[in-house]
N, CA, C and O of each residue as an XYZ file, in Angstrom:
696
protein
N       5.548    -41.538     -0.758
C       6.149    -41.374     -2.145
C       6.818    -39.977     -2.162
O       6.478    -39.079     -1.392
N       7.769    -39.858     -3.068
C       8.546    -38.669     -3.190
C       7.515    -37.411     -3.605
O       7.609    -36.310     -3.062
N       6.646    -37.678     -4.505
C       5.813    -36.572     -4.908
C       4.911    -36.155     -3.840
O       4.614    -34.964     -3.750
N       4.424    -37.057     -2.984
C       3.534    -36.674     -1.883
C       4.398    -35.826     -0.873
O       3.909    -34.821     -0.358
N       5.629    -36.216     -0.605
C       6.562    -35.496      0.268
C       6.809    -34.064     -0.304
O       6.793    -33.076      0.429
N       7.036    -33.999     -1.625
C       7.311    -32.704     -2.268
C       6.081    -31.886     -2.072
O       6.208    -30.703     -1.756
N       4.877    -32.424     -2.236
C       3.691    -31.659     -2.131
C       3.532    -31.086     -0.655
O       3.150    -29.933     -0.453
N       3.835    -31.928      0.300
C       3.791    -31.538      1.739
C       4.787    -30.379      2.064
O       4.432    -29.419      2.748
N       6.038    -30.500      1.554
C       6.989    -29.470      1.750
C       6.622    -28.240      1.070
O       6.838    -27.151      1.603
N       6.058    -28.347     -0.120
C       5.707    -27.123     -0.875
C       4.582    -26.389     -0.181
O       4.615    -25.164     -0.064
N       3.539    -27.159      0.304
C       2.498    -26.564      1.099
C       2.951    -25.923      2.378
O       2.422    -24.884      2.774
N       3.948    -26.537      3.052
C       4.439    -25.968      4.281
C       5.196    -24.692      3.992
O       5.052    -23.695      4.699
N       5.967    -24.728      2.994
C       6.765    -23.452      2.548
C       5.814    -22.300      2.168
O       6.084    -21.129      2.435
N       4.699    -22.679      1.539
C       3.712    -21.682      1.163
C       3.085    -21.021      2.395
O       2.882    -19.808      2.456
N       2.779    -21.922      3.414
C       2.252    -21.436      4.697
C       3.246    -20.518      5.375
O       2.886    -19.444      5.857
N       4.482    -20.938      5.409
C       5.511    -20.020      5.966
C       5.619    -18.711      5.328
O       5.755    -17.675      5.979
N       5.555    -18.761      3.968
C       5.617    -17.518      3.185
C       4.429    -16.593      3.553
O       4.623    -15.390      3.722
N       3.211    -17.145      3.675
C       2.080    -16.424      4.016
C       2.198    -15.719      5.401
O       1.875    -14.542      5.561
N       2.665    -16.487      6.349
C       2.866    -16.019      7.655
C       3.911    -14.869      7.698
O       3.692    -13.828      8.318
N       5.024    -15.099      7.029
C       6.099    -14.064      7.051
C       5.710    -12.808      6.303
O       6.159    -11.716      6.653
N       4.900    -12.939      5.301
C       4.439    -11.687      4.631
C       3.482    -10.844      5.588
O       3.337     -9.627      5.465
N       2.856    -11.609      6.538
C       2.024    -10.851      7.458
C       2.794    -10.102      8.530
O       2.282     -9.172      9.153
N       4.037    -10.526      8.732
C       4.874     -9.960      9.761
C       5.482     -8.608      9.296
O       5.419     -8.246      8.121
N       6.058     -7.897     10.254
C       6.695     -6.571      9.919
C       7.979     -6.800      9.033
O       8.902     -7.519      9.416
N       7.979     -6.168      7.873
C       9.179     -6.343      7.025
C      10.439     -5.687      7.769
O      10.322     -4.593      8.321
N      11.576     -6.354      7.763
C      12.729     -5.867      8.410
C      13.221     -4.525      7.812
O      13.854     -3.738      8.516
N      12.943     -4.269      6.558
C      13.319     -3.032      5.896
C      12.737     -1.825      6.628
O      13.348     -0.757      6.650
N      11.537     -1.998      7.237
C      10.993     -0.894      8.002
C      11.792     -0.554      9.272
O      12.028      0.601      9.629
N      12.198     -1.693      9.938
C      13.013     -1.514     11.128
C      14.341     -0.754     10.842
O      14.767      0.167     11.538
N      14.931     -1.250      9.745
C      16.258     -0.684      9.399
C      16.162      0.685      8.811
O      17.023      1.505      9.130
N      15.223      1.014      8.001
C      15.209      2.258      7.217
C      14.089      3.221      7.471
O      14.218      4.397      7.133
N      13.012      2.789      8.041
C      11.824      3.672      8.182
C      10.974      3.607      6.923
O      11.397      3.088      5.890
N       9.727      4.166      7.038
C       8.720      4.050      5.997
C       9.134      4.696      4.723
O       8.929      4.086      3.674
N       9.681      5.836      4.708
C      10.005      6.537      3.488
C      11.022      5.710      2.640
O      10.783      5.446      1.461
N      12.088      5.333      3.229
C      13.151      4.601      2.565
C      12.653      3.210      2.113
O      13.005      2.706      1.046
N      11.794      2.607      3.010
C      11.204      1.336      2.673
C      10.327      1.362      1.458
O      10.328      0.440      0.642
N       9.553      2.468      1.346
C       8.729      2.669      0.210
C       9.512      2.927     -1.074
O       9.170      2.433     -2.149
N      10.600      3.739     -0.921
C      11.563      3.915     -2.045
C      12.008      2.565     -2.595
O      11.903      2.296     -3.792
N      12.518      1.705     -1.672
C      13.064      0.411     -2.050
C      11.960     -0.409     -2.747
O      12.194     -0.986     -3.809
N      10.780     -0.457     -2.156
C       9.655     -1.198     -2.674
C       9.344     -0.742     -4.109
O       9.117     -1.561     -4.999
N       9.339      0.568     -4.307
C       9.057      1.142     -5.675
C      10.080      0.693     -6.652
O       9.737      0.341     -7.781
N      11.384      0.689     -6.251
C      12.410      0.261     -7.136
C      12.287     -1.178     -7.476
O      12.428     -1.557     -8.639
N      12.016     -2.034     -6.449
C      11.794     -3.449     -6.748
C      10.616     -3.766     -7.755
O      10.716     -4.559     -8.691
N       9.570     -3.090     -7.457
C       8.361     -3.284     -8.319
C       8.591     -2.812     -9.742
O       8.189     -3.462    -10.707
N       9.271     -1.621     -9.854
C       9.612     -1.084    -11.084
C      10.537     -1.977    -11.892
O      10.326     -2.138    -13.095
N      11.517     -2.541    -11.296
C      12.388     -3.551    -11.954
C      11.657     -4.809    -12.432
O      11.798     -5.278    -13.562
N      10.842     -5.333    -11.453
C      10.134     -6.584    -11.784
C       9.083     -6.505    -12.791
O       8.851     -7.474    -13.513
N       8.365     -5.298    -12.896
C       7.176     -5.214    -13.772
C       7.334     -4.201    -14.900
O       6.440     -4.074    -15.737
N       8.441     -3.484    -14.940
C       8.743     -2.651    -16.092
C       7.861     -1.405    -16.211
O       7.715     -0.903    -17.326
N       7.251     -0.859    -15.118
C       6.636      0.419    -15.160
C       7.355      1.295    -14.180
O       8.005      0.808    -13.254
N       7.242      2.579    -14.377
C       7.922      3.571    -13.472
C       7.144      3.671    -12.178
O       5.920      3.803    -12.193
N       7.819      3.610    -11.101
C       7.215      3.876     -9.730
C       7.897      5.017     -9.103
O       9.078      4.937     -8.766
N       7.138      6.158     -8.924
C       7.672      7.398     -8.404
C       7.293      7.517     -6.985
O       6.105      7.645     -6.690
N       8.243      7.482     -6.057
C       7.895      7.637     -4.620
C       8.379      9.036     -4.124
O       9.496      9.495     -4.360
N       7.419      9.640     -3.423
C       7.750     11.015     -2.910
C       7.234     11.143     -1.556
O       6.154     10.641     -1.244
N       7.991     11.823     -0.704
C       7.528     12.104      0.663
C       7.492     13.595      0.880
O       8.452     14.296      0.557
N       6.386     14.094      1.427
C       6.344     15.558      1.701
C       5.889     15.755      3.152
O       5.430     14.842      3.839
N       6.055     17.020      3.563
C       5.755     17.305      4.950
C       7.031     17.386      5.767
O       8.098     17.013      5.280
N       6.940     17.874      7.018
C       8.064     18.101      7.831
C       8.780     16.714      8.190
O       8.119     15.676      8.232
N      10.061     16.731      8.430
C      10.745     15.527      8.932
C      10.377     15.330     10.397
O      10.854     16.042     11.280
N       9.553     14.386     10.618
C       9.068     14.084     11.986
C       9.612     12.835     12.541
O      10.155     12.038     11.775
N       9.516     12.581     13.834
C       9.935     11.313     14.392
C       9.279     10.106     13.668
O       8.287     10.270     12.959
N       9.823      8.952     13.850
C       9.289      7.748     13.283
C       7.777      7.541     13.607
O       7.303      7.910     14.682
N       7.082      6.972     12.691
C       5.634      6.653     12.991
C       5.609      5.476     13.911
O       6.589      4.739     14.022
N       4.407      5.279     14.625
C       4.262      4.026     15.336
C       4.407      2.808     14.421
O       3.996      2.837     13.261
N       5.031      1.680     14.991
C       5.281      0.451     14.254
C       4.057      0.019     13.494
O       4.151     -0.266     12.300
N       2.899     -0.040     14.145
C       1.672     -0.541     13.508
C       1.269      0.301     12.303
O       0.749     -0.241     11.327
N       1.494      1.609     12.346
C       1.133      2.496     11.281
C       2.117      2.209     10.086
O       1.727      1.982      8.940
N       3.421      2.242     10.472
C       4.359      1.969      9.402
C       4.135      0.689      8.625
O       4.177      0.652      7.396
N       3.887     -0.387      9.418
C       3.594     -1.682      8.777
C       2.361     -1.703      7.921
O       2.358     -2.285      6.836
N       1.272     -1.048      8.419
C       0.034     -0.990      7.651
C       0.216     -0.188      6.364
O      -0.299     -0.606      5.328
N       0.908      0.919      6.377
C       1.162      1.750      5.216
C       1.976      1.001      4.205
O       1.696      1.044      3.007
N       2.984      0.313      4.684
C       3.832     -0.483      3.783
C       3.062     -1.604      3.118
O       3.148     -1.780      1.903
N       2.334     -2.341      3.870
C       1.499     -3.400      3.333
C       0.447     -2.958      2.329
O       0.151     -3.644      1.351
N      -0.115     -1.763      2.614
C      -1.084     -1.228      1.670
C      -0.467     -0.716      0.360
O      -1.047     -0.850     -0.718
N       0.720     -0.129      0.491
C       1.499      0.276     -0.753
C       1.815     -0.933     -1.508
O       1.682     -0.961     -2.732
N       2.255     -2.001     -0.787
C       2.622     -3.269     -1.472
C       1.436     -3.797     -2.189
O       1.561     -4.166     -3.357
N       0.344     -3.857     -1.606
C      -0.897     -4.477     -2.224
C      -1.338     -3.658     -3.338
O      -1.758     -4.189     -4.366
N      -1.268     -2.342     -3.196
C      -1.677     -1.454     -4.319
C      -0.791     -1.611     -5.520
O      -1.288     -1.575     -6.646
N       0.532     -1.788     -5.333
C       1.480     -1.933     -6.384
C       1.292     -3.356     -7.019
O       1.445     -3.518     -8.229
N       0.970     -4.344     -6.205
C       0.665     -5.678     -6.741
C      -0.544     -5.650     -7.579
O      -0.568     -6.188     -8.686
N      -1.586     -5.007     -7.046
C      -2.841     -4.866     -7.845
C      -2.575     -4.165     -9.176
O      -3.067     -4.619    -10.209
N      -1.830     -3.099     -9.180
C      -1.586     -2.332    -10.412
C      -0.869     -3.249    -11.403
O      -1.220     -3.284    -12.583
N       0.171     -4.018    -10.909
C       0.860     -4.842    -11.824
C       0.098     -6.017    -12.398
O       0.377     -6.487    -13.501
N      -0.878     -6.484    -11.621
C      -1.647     -7.645    -12.087
C      -2.809     -7.172    -12.982
O      -3.100     -7.824    -13.985
N      -3.486     -6.043    -12.643
C      -4.753     -5.704    -13.250
C      -4.670     -4.443    -14.104
O      -5.466     -4.351    -15.039
N      -3.791     -3.457    -13.886
C      -3.963     -2.171    -14.506
C      -3.114     -1.938    -15.698
O      -3.452     -1.058    -16.491
N      -2.009     -2.664    -15.910
C      -1.071     -2.407    -17.014
C      -0.668     -0.970    -17.068
O      -0.774     -0.375    -18.140
N      -0.208     -0.350    -15.991
C       0.109      1.075    -15.991
C       1.452      1.353    -16.689
O       2.264      0.446    -16.873
N       1.671      2.625    -17.073
C       3.025      3.021    -17.527
C       3.716      3.572    -16.331
O       4.937      3.454    -16.230
N       2.990      4.182    -15.396
C       3.548      4.794    -14.230
C       2.659      4.735    -13.063
O       1.436      4.779    -13.197
N       3.284      4.628    -11.833
C       2.494      4.643    -10.639
C       3.270      5.705     -9.727
O       4.498      5.726     -9.656
N       2.470      6.544     -9.069
C       3.039      7.492     -8.078
C       2.609      7.138     -6.730
O       1.429      6.884     -6.490
N       3.532      7.111     -5.831
C       3.273      6.770     -4.375
C       3.767      8.091     -3.613
O       4.929      8.498     -3.619
N       2.711      8.675     -2.971
C       3.053      9.910     -2.160
C       2.721      9.583     -0.739
O       1.622      9.129     -0.417
N       3.706      9.825      0.119
C       3.380      9.821      1.591
C       3.526     11.261      2.083
O       4.556     11.894      1.851
N       2.528     11.764      2.741
C       2.558     13.118      3.284
C       2.144     12.992      4.754
O       1.144     12.362      5.097
N       2.955     13.616      5.597
C       2.594     13.639      6.976
C       2.847     14.982      7.680
O       3.737     15.758      7.332
N       2.009     15.194      8.680
C       2.220     16.335      9.565
C       2.009     15.809     10.911
O       1.828     14.600     11.058
N       2.016     16.640     11.942
C       1.875     16.033     13.334
C       0.600     15.359     13.612
O       0.547     14.505     14.497
N      -0.511     15.710     12.866
C      -1.833     15.145     13.152
C      -2.272     14.004     12.286
O      -3.175     13.257     12.664
N      -1.648     13.841     11.108
C      -2.078     12.768     10.221
C      -0.985     12.327      9.267
O       0.010     13.015      9.036
N      -1.223     11.145      8.730
C      -0.315     10.682      7.646
C      -1.271     10.270      6.504
O      -2.318      9.665      6.729
N      -0.867     10.621      5.286
C      -1.664     10.224      4.116
C      -0.760      9.479      3.199
O       0.402      9.836      3.007
N      -1.320      8.406      2.614
C      -0.590      7.666      1.606
C      -1.497      7.722      0.303
O      -2.664      7.336      0.352
N      -0.968      8.180     -0.783
C      -1.751      8.300     -2.029
C      -1.025      7.518     -3.077
O       0.142      7.777     -3.370
N      -1.710      6.568     -3.639
C      -1.115      5.694     -4.763
C      -1.978      5.872     -5.977
O      -3.171      5.566     -5.984
N      -1.332      6.381     -7.011
C      -2.083      6.752     -8.233
C      -1.422      6.059     -9.428
O      -0.206      6.129     -9.604
N      -2.258      5.377    -10.261
C      -1.671      4.770    -11.473
C      -2.411      5.229    -12.697
O      -3.567      5.642    -12.607
N      -1.772      5.164    -13.830
C      -2.362      5.630    -15.128
C      -2.880      4.367    -15.921
O      -2.924      4.382    -17.151
N      -3.255      3.316    -15.207
C      -3.560      2.123    -15.853
C      -5.034      2.060    -16.289
O      -5.684      3.101    -16.374
N      -5.564      0.888    -16.563
C      -6.875      0.673    -17.116
C      -8.049      1.241    -16.285
O      -9.041      1.739    -16.817
N      -7.877      1.136    -14.951
C      -8.964      1.699    -14.130
C     -10.141      0.654    -14.152
O     -10.086     -0.362    -14.846
N     -11.178      0.962    -13.369
C     -12.294      0.111    -13.207
C     -13.465      0.991    -12.644
O     -13.235      2.128    -12.232
N     -14.677      0.468    -12.634
C     -15.731      1.168    -12.165
C     -15.806      1.089    -10.662
O     -16.293      0.088    -10.136
N     -15.344      2.098     -9.940
C     -15.223      2.121     -8.518
C     -16.618      2.168     -7.812
O     -16.749      1.904     -6.617
N     -17.667      2.529     -8.648
C     -19.006      2.605     -8.030
C     -19.634      1.225     -7.890
O     -20.581      1.055     -7.122
N     -19.124      0.241     -8.617
C     -19.599     -1.159     -8.524
C     -19.118     -1.784     -7.273
O     -18.057     -1.404     -6.778
N     -19.895     -2.805     -6.677
C     -19.369     -3.563     -5.558
C     -18.018     -4.241     -5.887
O     -17.773     -4.549     -7.053
N     -17.182     -4.469     -4.944
C     -15.917     -5.032     -5.225
C     -16.058     -6.460     -5.769
O     -16.802     -7.261     -5.204
N     -15.395     -6.767     -6.794
C     -15.453     -8.128     -7.403
C     -14.404     -8.992     -6.715
O     -13.629     -8.511     -5.890
N     -14.393    -10.279     -7.068
C     -13.402    -11.139     -6.533
C     -11.975    -10.793     -6.793
O     -11.085    -11.021     -5.975
N     -11.781    -10.230     -7.969
C     -10.408     -9.767     -8.344
C      -9.906     -8.543     -7.519
O      -8.723     -8.201     -7.546
N     -10.831     -7.915     -6.803
C     -10.490     -6.704     -6.041
C     -10.482     -6.956     -4.516
O     -10.627     -6.039     -3.708
N     -10.303     -8.262     -4.163
C     -10.306     -8.621     -2.769
C      -9.223     -7.837     -1.980
O      -9.370     -7.486     -0.810
N      -8.124     -7.598     -2.734
C      -6.986     -6.867     -2.098
C      -7.403     -5.467     -1.613
O      -6.908     -5.001     -0.587
N      -8.276     -4.819     -2.314
C      -8.783     -3.505     -1.938
C      -9.541     -3.632     -0.618
O      -9.356     -2.830      0.297
N     -10.395     -4.651     -0.534
C     -11.176     -4.843      0.770
C     -10.225     -5.071      1.930
O     -10.467     -4.566      3.027
N      -9.143     -5.822      1.716
C      -8.156     -6.118      2.760
C      -7.397     -4.837      3.128
O      -7.074     -4.638      4.299
N      -7.108     -3.970      2.158
C      -6.435     -2.690      2.410
C      -7.360     -1.823      3.264
O      -6.919     -1.217      4.241
N      -8.663     -1.763      2.888
C      -9.597     -0.914      3.630
C      -9.652     -1.351      5.099
O      -9.641     -0.541      6.026
N      -9.715     -2.746      5.264
C      -9.729     -3.291      6.569
C      -8.525     -2.910      7.435
O      -8.628     -2.555      8.609
N      -7.359     -3.015      6.752
C      -5.978     -2.703      7.398
C      -6.075     -1.314      7.845
O      -5.657     -1.013      8.963
N      -6.658     -0.327      6.962
C      -6.707      1.099      7.367
C      -7.514      1.302      8.541
O      -7.152      2.046      9.453
N      -8.723      0.587      8.547
C      -9.721      0.735      9.671
C      -9.041      0.273     10.981
O      -9.212      0.913     12.019
N      -8.284     -0.820     10.937
C      -7.728     -1.402     12.116
C      -6.874     -0.429     12.901
O      -6.755     -0.511     14.123
N      -6.251      0.543     12.121
C      -5.433      1.512     12.831
C      -6.031      2.882     12.850
O      -5.344      3.898     12.956
N      -7.474      2.876     12.731
C      -8.197      4.081     12.937
C      -8.242      4.968     11.677
O      -8.692      6.109     11.782
N      -7.811      4.518     10.524
C      -7.810      5.323      9.435
C      -8.908      5.020      8.378
O      -9.792      4.203      8.635
N      -8.855      5.665      7.211
C      -9.868      5.386      6.199
C      -9.123      5.225      4.842
O      -8.001      5.696      4.657
N      -9.797      4.551      3.936
C      -9.278      4.419      2.630
C     -10.359      4.724      1.514
O     -11.458      4.171      1.558
N     -10.059      5.517      0.625
C     -10.925      5.868     -0.467
C     -10.271      5.384     -1.724
O      -9.047      5.334     -1.840
N     -11.155      5.010     -2.712
C     -10.686      4.568     -4.054
C     -11.461      5.372     -5.077
O     -12.687      5.475     -5.024
N     -10.714      5.938     -6.008
C     -11.321      6.609     -7.101
C     -10.799      5.913     -8.370
O      -9.593      5.731     -8.542
N     -11.745      5.524     -9.262
C     -11.339      4.904    -10.499
C     -12.462      4.859    -11.442
O     -13.617      4.777    -11.024
N     -12.167      4.912    -12.766
C     -13.203      4.678    -13.721
C     -12.440      4.084    -14.930
O     -11.246      4.320    -15.115
N     -13.182      3.305    -15.738
C     -12.443      2.616    -16.889
C     -11.738      3.609    -17.737
O     -12.286      4.643    -18.119
N     -10.429      3.262    -18.049
C      -9.561      4.124    -18.870
C      -9.007      5.312    -18.146
O      -8.306      6.101    -18.779
N      -9.252      5.508    -16.896
C      -8.839      6.698    -16.208
C      -7.869      6.424    -15.104
O      -7.552      7.337    -14.341
N      -7.359      5.174    -14.969
C      -6.453      4.929    -13.848
C      -7.208      4.844    -12.538
O      -8.431      4.969    -12.466
N      -6.382      4.616    -11.470
C      -6.922      4.447    -10.116
C      -6.134      5.221     -9.159
O      -4.906      5.263     -9.233
N      -6.823      5.850     -8.237
C      -6.245      6.567     -7.080
C      -6.774      5.964     -5.747
O      -7.976      5.870     -5.499
N      -5.803      5.570     -4.928
C      -6.111      5.026     -3.675
C      -5.567      6.032     -2.609
O      -4.398      6.409     -2.690
N      -6.340      6.447     -1.674
C      -5.887      7.391     -0.666
C      -6.198      6.831      0.722
O      -7.340      6.513      1.053
N      -5.139      6.725      1.514
C      -5.277      6.279      2.851
C      -4.951      7.443      3.819
O      -3.914      8.098      3.713
N      -5.882      7.664      4.760
C      -5.579      8.760      5.774
C      -5.681      8.178      7.107
O      -6.679      7.539      7.437
N      -4.656      8.378      7.913
C      -4.528      7.973      9.299
C      -4.306      9.038     10.244
O      -3.297      9.737     10.155
N      -5.183      9.218     11.152
C      -4.952     10.320     12.164
C      -3.880      9.912     13.116
O      -3.844      8.751     13.522
N      -3.021     10.783     13.490
C      -1.937     10.424     14.416
C      -2.181     11.089     15.792
O      -1.630     10.647     16.800
N      -3.012     12.154     15.825
C      -3.188     12.762     17.099
C      -4.551     13.420     16.989
O      -5.066     13.623     15.890
N      -5.136     13.754     18.144
C      -6.410     14.463     18.194
C      -7.598     13.505     18.161
O      -7.419     12.326     17.853
N      -8.769     13.965     18.462
C      -9.898     13.129     18.620
C     -10.480     12.778     17.254
O     -10.332     13.545     16.302
N     -11.117     11.667     17.154
C     -11.958     11.225     16.073
C     -11.269     11.056     14.695
O     -10.145     11.512     14.481
N     -11.962     10.408     13.808
C     -11.395     10.147     12.459
C     -11.425     11.399     11.610
O     -12.305     12.235     11.817
N     -10.506     11.580     10.658
C     -10.509     12.697      9.749
C     -11.422     12.334      8.548
O     -11.592     11.160      8.221
N     -11.993     13.351      7.914
C     -12.814     13.001      6.832
C     -12.036     12.808      5.583
O     -10.870     13.194      5.509
N     -12.651     12.216      4.591
C     -12.029     11.823      3.344
C     -11.557     13.003      2.553
O     -10.752     12.838      1.637
N     -12.050     14.259      2.883
C     -11.716     15.397      2.082
C     -10.214     15.770      2.069
O      -9.762     16.524      1.207
N      -9.460     15.232      3.035
C      -8.032     15.508      3.075
C      -7.351     14.871      1.887
O      -6.275     15.301      1.471
N      -7.975     13.851      1.344
C      -7.397     13.137      0.158
C      -7.532     14.041     -1.065
O      -6.741     13.926     -2.000
N      -8.471     14.893     -1.075
C      -8.774     15.704     -2.319
C      -7.965     16.926     -2.384
O      -7.801     17.517     -3.451
N      -7.410     17.358     -1.178
C      -6.614     18.594     -1.168
C      -5.163     18.210     -1.430
O      -4.676     17.182     -0.960
N      -4.488     19.066     -2.195
C      -3.068     18.710     -2.389
C      -2.215     19.058     -1.122
O      -2.564     19.968     -0.371
N      -1.174     18.371     -0.920
C      -0.333     18.580      0.225
C       0.251     19.946      0.363
O       0.984     20.211      1.316
C-alpha cells in the first residue's frame, strides 16, 4: 500500500539523515573550524531567535586535525541544540581558544540552567554524548550549571605534549 511505502521511504530517509549527521560537515573542509562555528551560530540564531556570539582567540595557527575539528563542531552543534530545546536563552556565547598545546571550546548560555550535580537525566543524553566525543579525542568536558544561572560547557583538548590537561584551564580566562 502507498502508506506503507511512504513509511519505509520516510524511515530510510531518517536513517540516511542520521548517518550523514555523523559524517564530517563539508563546511569544515571548505572554511575551517572558526568560520564553520560562525556560520553555525548564525544559522541557530536565525532559526531560534536568540543571539549566538562566536569568538575565536589565540594565535592564528595551522588547521586542527580533522578529527578534532569535527568533534568540536559536533559538540558546539549539540550544545546549541540543547540550549534551544531546554534553556530558553536570550544569548549564547561560543568561544574557541587555541594555542600550540591545546584547544578549548567554551559554550555559555544565560538560559534556565539545571542542577549539574544531579546524575544526567534522559533529557541530557546529549551531554553524555558530548563528553564521550571529547574523551575519544583525548579531551575532557566539564559542565557548570544551576537552576536560573545558565549553563557553561567547557571542552579541553590537548594538541601536543604528554597526558591530559586538567579541568582548571576552563576556569582561567584566555
